[in-house]
Tab-separated table of C-alpha atoms in Angstrom:
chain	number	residue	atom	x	y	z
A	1	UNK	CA	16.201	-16.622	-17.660
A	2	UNK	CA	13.397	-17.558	-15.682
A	3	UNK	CA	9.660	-17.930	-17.548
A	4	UNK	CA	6.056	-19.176	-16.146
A	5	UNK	CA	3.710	-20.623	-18.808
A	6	UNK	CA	-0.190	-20.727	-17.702
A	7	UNK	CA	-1.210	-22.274	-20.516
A	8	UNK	CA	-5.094	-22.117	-20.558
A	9	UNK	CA	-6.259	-18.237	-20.756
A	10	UNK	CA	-9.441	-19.892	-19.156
A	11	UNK	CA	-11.241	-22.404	-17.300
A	12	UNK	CA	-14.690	-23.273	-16.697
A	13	UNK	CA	-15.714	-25.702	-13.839
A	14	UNK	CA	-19.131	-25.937	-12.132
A	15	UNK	CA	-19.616	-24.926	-8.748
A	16	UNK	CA	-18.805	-28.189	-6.131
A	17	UNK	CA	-16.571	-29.950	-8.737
A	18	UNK	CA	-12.568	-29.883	-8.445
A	19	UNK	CA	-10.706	-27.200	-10.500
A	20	UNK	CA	-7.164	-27.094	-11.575
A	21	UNK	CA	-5.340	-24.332	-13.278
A	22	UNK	CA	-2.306	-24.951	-14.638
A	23	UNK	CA	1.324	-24.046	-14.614
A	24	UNK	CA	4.678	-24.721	-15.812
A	25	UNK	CA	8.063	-23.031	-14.848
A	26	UNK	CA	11.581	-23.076	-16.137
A	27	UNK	CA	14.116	-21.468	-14.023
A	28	UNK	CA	18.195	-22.802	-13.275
A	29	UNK	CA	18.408	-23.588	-9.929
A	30	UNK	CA	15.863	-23.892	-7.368
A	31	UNK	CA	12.342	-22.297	-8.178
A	32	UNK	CA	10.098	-20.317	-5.417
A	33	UNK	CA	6.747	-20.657	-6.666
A	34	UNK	CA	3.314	-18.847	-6.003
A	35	UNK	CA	0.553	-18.015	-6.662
A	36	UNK	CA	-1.958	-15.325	-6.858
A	37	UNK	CA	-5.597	-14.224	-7.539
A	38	UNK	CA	-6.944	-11.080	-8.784
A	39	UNK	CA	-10.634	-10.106	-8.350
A	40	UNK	CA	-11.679	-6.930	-10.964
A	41	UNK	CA	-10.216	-3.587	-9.905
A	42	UNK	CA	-8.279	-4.925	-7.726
A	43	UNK	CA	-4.439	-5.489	-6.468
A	44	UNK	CA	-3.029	-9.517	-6.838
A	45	UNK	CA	-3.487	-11.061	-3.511
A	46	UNK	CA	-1.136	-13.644	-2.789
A	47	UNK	CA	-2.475	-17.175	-2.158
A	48	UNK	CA	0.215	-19.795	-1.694
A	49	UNK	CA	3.961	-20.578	-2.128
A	50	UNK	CA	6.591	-23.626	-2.529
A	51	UNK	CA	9.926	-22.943	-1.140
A	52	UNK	CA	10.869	-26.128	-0.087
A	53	UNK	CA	9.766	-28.966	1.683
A	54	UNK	CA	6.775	-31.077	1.162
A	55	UNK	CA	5.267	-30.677	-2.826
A	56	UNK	CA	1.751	-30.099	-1.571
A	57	UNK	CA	0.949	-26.561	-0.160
A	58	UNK	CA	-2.044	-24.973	1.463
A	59	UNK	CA	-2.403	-21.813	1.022
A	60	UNK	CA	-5.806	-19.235	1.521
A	61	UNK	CA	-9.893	-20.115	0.546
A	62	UNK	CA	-9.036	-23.466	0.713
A	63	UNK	CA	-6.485	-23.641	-2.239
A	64	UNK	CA	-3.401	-25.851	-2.426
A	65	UNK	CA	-0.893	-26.388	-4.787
A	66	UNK	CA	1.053	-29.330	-5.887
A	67	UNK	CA	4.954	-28.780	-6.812
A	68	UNK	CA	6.204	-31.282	-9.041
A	69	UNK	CA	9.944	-31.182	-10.096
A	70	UNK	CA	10.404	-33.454	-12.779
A	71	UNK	CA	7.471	-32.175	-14.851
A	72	UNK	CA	8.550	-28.481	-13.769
A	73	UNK	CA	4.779	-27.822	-12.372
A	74	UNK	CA	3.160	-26.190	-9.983
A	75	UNK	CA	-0.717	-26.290	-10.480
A	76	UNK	CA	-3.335	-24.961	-8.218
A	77	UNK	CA	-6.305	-27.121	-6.807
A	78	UNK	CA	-9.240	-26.846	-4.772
A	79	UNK	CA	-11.236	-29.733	-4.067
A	80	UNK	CA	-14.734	-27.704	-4.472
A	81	UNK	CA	-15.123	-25.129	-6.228
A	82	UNK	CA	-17.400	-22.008	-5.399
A	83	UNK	CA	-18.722	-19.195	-7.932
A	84	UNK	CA	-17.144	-16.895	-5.521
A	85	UNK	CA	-13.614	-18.350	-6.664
A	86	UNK	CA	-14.201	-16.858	-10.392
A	87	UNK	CA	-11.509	-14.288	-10.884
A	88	UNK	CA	-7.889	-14.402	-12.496
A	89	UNK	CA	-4.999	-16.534	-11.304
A	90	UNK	CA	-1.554	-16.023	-11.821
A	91	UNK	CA	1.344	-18.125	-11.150
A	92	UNK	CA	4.602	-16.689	-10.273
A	93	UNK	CA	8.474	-17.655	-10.108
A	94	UNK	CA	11.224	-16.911	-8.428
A	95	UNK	CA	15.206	-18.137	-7.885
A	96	UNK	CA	17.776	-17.938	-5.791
A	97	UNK	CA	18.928	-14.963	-5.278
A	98	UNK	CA	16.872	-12.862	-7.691
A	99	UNK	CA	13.814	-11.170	-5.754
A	100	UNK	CA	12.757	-10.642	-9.312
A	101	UNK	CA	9.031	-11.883	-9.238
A	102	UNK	CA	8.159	-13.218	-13.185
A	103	UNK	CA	4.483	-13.950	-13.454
A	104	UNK	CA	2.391	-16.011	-16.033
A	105	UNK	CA	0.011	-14.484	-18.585
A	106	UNK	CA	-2.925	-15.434	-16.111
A	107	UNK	CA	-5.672	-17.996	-16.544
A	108	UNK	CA	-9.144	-16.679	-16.088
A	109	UNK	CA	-11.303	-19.043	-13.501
A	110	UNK	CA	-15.247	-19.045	-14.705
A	111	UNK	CA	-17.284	-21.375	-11.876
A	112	UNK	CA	-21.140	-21.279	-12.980
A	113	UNK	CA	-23.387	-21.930	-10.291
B	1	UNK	CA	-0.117	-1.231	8.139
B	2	UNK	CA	-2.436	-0.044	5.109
B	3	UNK	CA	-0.389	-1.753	2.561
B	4	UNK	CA	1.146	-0.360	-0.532
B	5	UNK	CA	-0.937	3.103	-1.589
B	6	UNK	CA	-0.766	4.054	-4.667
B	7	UNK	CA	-1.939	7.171	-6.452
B	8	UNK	CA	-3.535	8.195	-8.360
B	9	UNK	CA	-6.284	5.251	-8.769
B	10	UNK	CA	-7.073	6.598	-12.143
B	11	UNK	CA	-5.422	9.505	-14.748
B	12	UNK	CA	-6.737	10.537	-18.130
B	13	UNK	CA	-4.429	11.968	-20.064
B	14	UNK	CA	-3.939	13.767	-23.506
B	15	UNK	CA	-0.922	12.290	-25.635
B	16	UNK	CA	2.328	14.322	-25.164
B	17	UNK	CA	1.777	14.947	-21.216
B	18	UNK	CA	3.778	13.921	-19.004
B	19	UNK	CA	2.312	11.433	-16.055
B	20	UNK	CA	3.648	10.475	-12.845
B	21	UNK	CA	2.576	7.534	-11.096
B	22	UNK	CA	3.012	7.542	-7.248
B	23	UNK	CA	3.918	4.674	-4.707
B	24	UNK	CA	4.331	4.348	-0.768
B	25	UNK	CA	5.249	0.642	-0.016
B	26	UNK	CA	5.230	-1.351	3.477
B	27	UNK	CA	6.900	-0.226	5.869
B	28	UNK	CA	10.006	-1.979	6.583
B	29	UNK	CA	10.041	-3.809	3.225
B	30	UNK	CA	13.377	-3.632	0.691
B	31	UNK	CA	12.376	-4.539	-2.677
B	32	UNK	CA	9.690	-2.421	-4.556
B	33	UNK	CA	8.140	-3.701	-7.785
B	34	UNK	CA	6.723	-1.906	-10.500
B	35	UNK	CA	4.443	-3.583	-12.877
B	36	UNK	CA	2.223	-2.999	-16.178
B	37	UNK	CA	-0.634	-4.821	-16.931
B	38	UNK	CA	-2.380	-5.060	-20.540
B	39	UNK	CA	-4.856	-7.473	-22.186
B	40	UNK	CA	-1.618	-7.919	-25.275
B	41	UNK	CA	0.506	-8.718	-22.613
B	42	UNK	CA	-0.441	-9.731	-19.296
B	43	UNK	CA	1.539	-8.518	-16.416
B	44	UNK	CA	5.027	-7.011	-16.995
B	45	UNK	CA	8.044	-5.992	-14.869
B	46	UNK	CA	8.973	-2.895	-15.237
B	47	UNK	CA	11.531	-2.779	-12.899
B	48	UNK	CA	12.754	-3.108	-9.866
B	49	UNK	CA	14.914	-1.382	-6.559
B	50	UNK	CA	15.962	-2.999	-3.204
B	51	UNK	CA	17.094	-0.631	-0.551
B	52	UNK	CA	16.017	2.250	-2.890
B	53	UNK	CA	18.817	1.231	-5.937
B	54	UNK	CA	17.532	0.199	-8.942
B	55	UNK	CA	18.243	-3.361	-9.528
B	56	UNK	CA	16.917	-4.458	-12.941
B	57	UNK	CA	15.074	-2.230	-15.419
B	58	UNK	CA	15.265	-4.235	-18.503
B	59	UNK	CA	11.242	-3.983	-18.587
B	60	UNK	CA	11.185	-0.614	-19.069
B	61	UNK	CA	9.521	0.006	-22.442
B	62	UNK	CA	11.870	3.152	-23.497
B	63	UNK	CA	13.672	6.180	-22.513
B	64	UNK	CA	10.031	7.785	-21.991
B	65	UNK	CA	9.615	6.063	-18.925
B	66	UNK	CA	11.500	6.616	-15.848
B	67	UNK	CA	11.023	5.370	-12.100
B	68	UNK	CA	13.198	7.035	-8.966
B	69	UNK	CA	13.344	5.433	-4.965
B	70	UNK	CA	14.253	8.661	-3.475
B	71	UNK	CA	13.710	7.241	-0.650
B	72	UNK	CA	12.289	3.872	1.826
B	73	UNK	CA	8.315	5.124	1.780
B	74	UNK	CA	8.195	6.632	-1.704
B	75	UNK	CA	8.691	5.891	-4.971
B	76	UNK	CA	7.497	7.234	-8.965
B	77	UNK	CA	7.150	6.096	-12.180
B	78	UNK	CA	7.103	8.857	-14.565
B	79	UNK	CA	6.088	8.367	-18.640
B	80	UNK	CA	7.130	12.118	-20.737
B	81	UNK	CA	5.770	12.328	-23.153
B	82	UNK	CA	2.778	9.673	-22.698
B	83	UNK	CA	1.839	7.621	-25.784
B	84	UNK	CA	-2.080	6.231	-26.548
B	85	UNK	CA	-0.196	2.903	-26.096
B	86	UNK	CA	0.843	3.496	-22.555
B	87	UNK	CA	-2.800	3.091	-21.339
B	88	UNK	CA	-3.029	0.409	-18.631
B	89	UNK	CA	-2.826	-0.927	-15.101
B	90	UNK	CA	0.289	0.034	-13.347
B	91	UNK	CA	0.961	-1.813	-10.107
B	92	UNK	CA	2.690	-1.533	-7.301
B	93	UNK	CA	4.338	-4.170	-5.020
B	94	UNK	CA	6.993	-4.321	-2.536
B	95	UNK	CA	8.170	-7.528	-0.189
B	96	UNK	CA	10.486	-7.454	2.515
B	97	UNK	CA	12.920	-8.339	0.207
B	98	UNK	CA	14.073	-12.369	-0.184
B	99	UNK	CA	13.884	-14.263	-3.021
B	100	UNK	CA	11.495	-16.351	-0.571
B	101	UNK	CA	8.814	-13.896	0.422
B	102	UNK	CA	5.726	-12.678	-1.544
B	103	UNK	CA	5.414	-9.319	-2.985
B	104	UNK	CA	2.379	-7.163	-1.753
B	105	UNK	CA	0.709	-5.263	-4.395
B	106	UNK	CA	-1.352	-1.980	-4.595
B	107	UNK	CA	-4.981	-1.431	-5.972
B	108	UNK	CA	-3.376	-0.186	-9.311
B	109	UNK	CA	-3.204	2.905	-11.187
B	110	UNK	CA	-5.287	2.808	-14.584
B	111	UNK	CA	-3.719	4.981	-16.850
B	112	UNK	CA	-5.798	5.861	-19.881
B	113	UNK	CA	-3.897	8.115	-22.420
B	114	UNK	CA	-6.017	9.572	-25.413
């Protein structure tokens, strides 16, 4: 069965510093990865997504993500962060064949100005 | 395209009625998604249909809830009777239906049963 483990319910990270949030998978077979954001009240918006190819993906508001196979990660960068990034991030999984999205418990992104 | 609509945004219920949750995804997409979302447990999968069939609905709490793809543009997701413990977000989400592509989801209904 495929699982997604976001293993920090938060993180704090001052505005114009890096942030990471972090995110393991465990899946047989290939994993499709992504990741998404929710702002309160709101829908998930999708952000970014590994299929194949090169590990390091762009995605939207500057975001990128870095796949990493033999430590079964996928964690979610941005170089700077703004307060306007604070909202809740999920990471998501997918396999071959499944179209059955499993997502993460969500990590909660606090940037103070 | 407006997305996937959902309705109602928000229902307040008494315990013991029945509530149906509404859904219109994308037009043109397959797979349709619904989720739950709680505090206790984050964000569930209910289940799931592509091309209108259910497909997987091992995350369906119980035999109170129920969810129907009568058709491409419409689905439900009924709970009879509805429990205290049923209050929470319900999403959404539909994608065009690889395991490749990313699912779409709808503002939410917030379901608050008391």
């Amino acid at each position: 069965a495929q699982s997604v483990a976001q293993p920090e319910d938060q993180v704090n990270v001052a505005e114009g510093n890096p942030l990471t949030v972090k995110c393991t998978y465990s899946v047989s077979g290939n994993p499709y990865l992504f990741w998404y954001v929710q702002y309160p009240n709101r829908g998930l918006q999708f952000l970014l997504k590994y299929i194949t190819g090169d590990n390091l993906v762009k995605g939207s508001y500057g975001f990128e993500a870095e796949f990493n196979k033999s430590q079964t990660s996928f964690h979610l960068k941005k170089p700077s962060a703004l307060v306007s990034d604070s909202a809740l991030y999920f990471c998501a999984v997918n396999s071959y064949n499944t179209d059955k999205l499993i997502f993460g418990t969500g990590t909660r992104l606090q940037v103070f100005p | 395209d407006a997305g996937v609509i959902q309705s109602p945004r928000h229902e307040v219920t008494e315990m013991g009625q029945e509530v149906t949750l509404r859904c219109k995804p994308i037009s043109g997409h397959n797979s349709l998604f619904w989720y739950r979302q709680t505090m206790m447990r984050g964000l569930e999968l209910l289940i799931y249909f592509n091309n209108n069939v259910p497909i997987d609905d091992s995350g369906m709490p119980e035999d109170r809830f129920s969810a129907k793809m009568p058709n491409a543009s419409f689905s439900t997701l009924k709970i009879q009777p509805s429990e205290p413990r049923d209050s929470a977000v319900y999403f959404c989400a539909s994608s065009p239906g690889t395991d490749t592509t990313e699912a779409f989801f709808g503002q939410g209904t917030r379901l608050t049963v008391v």
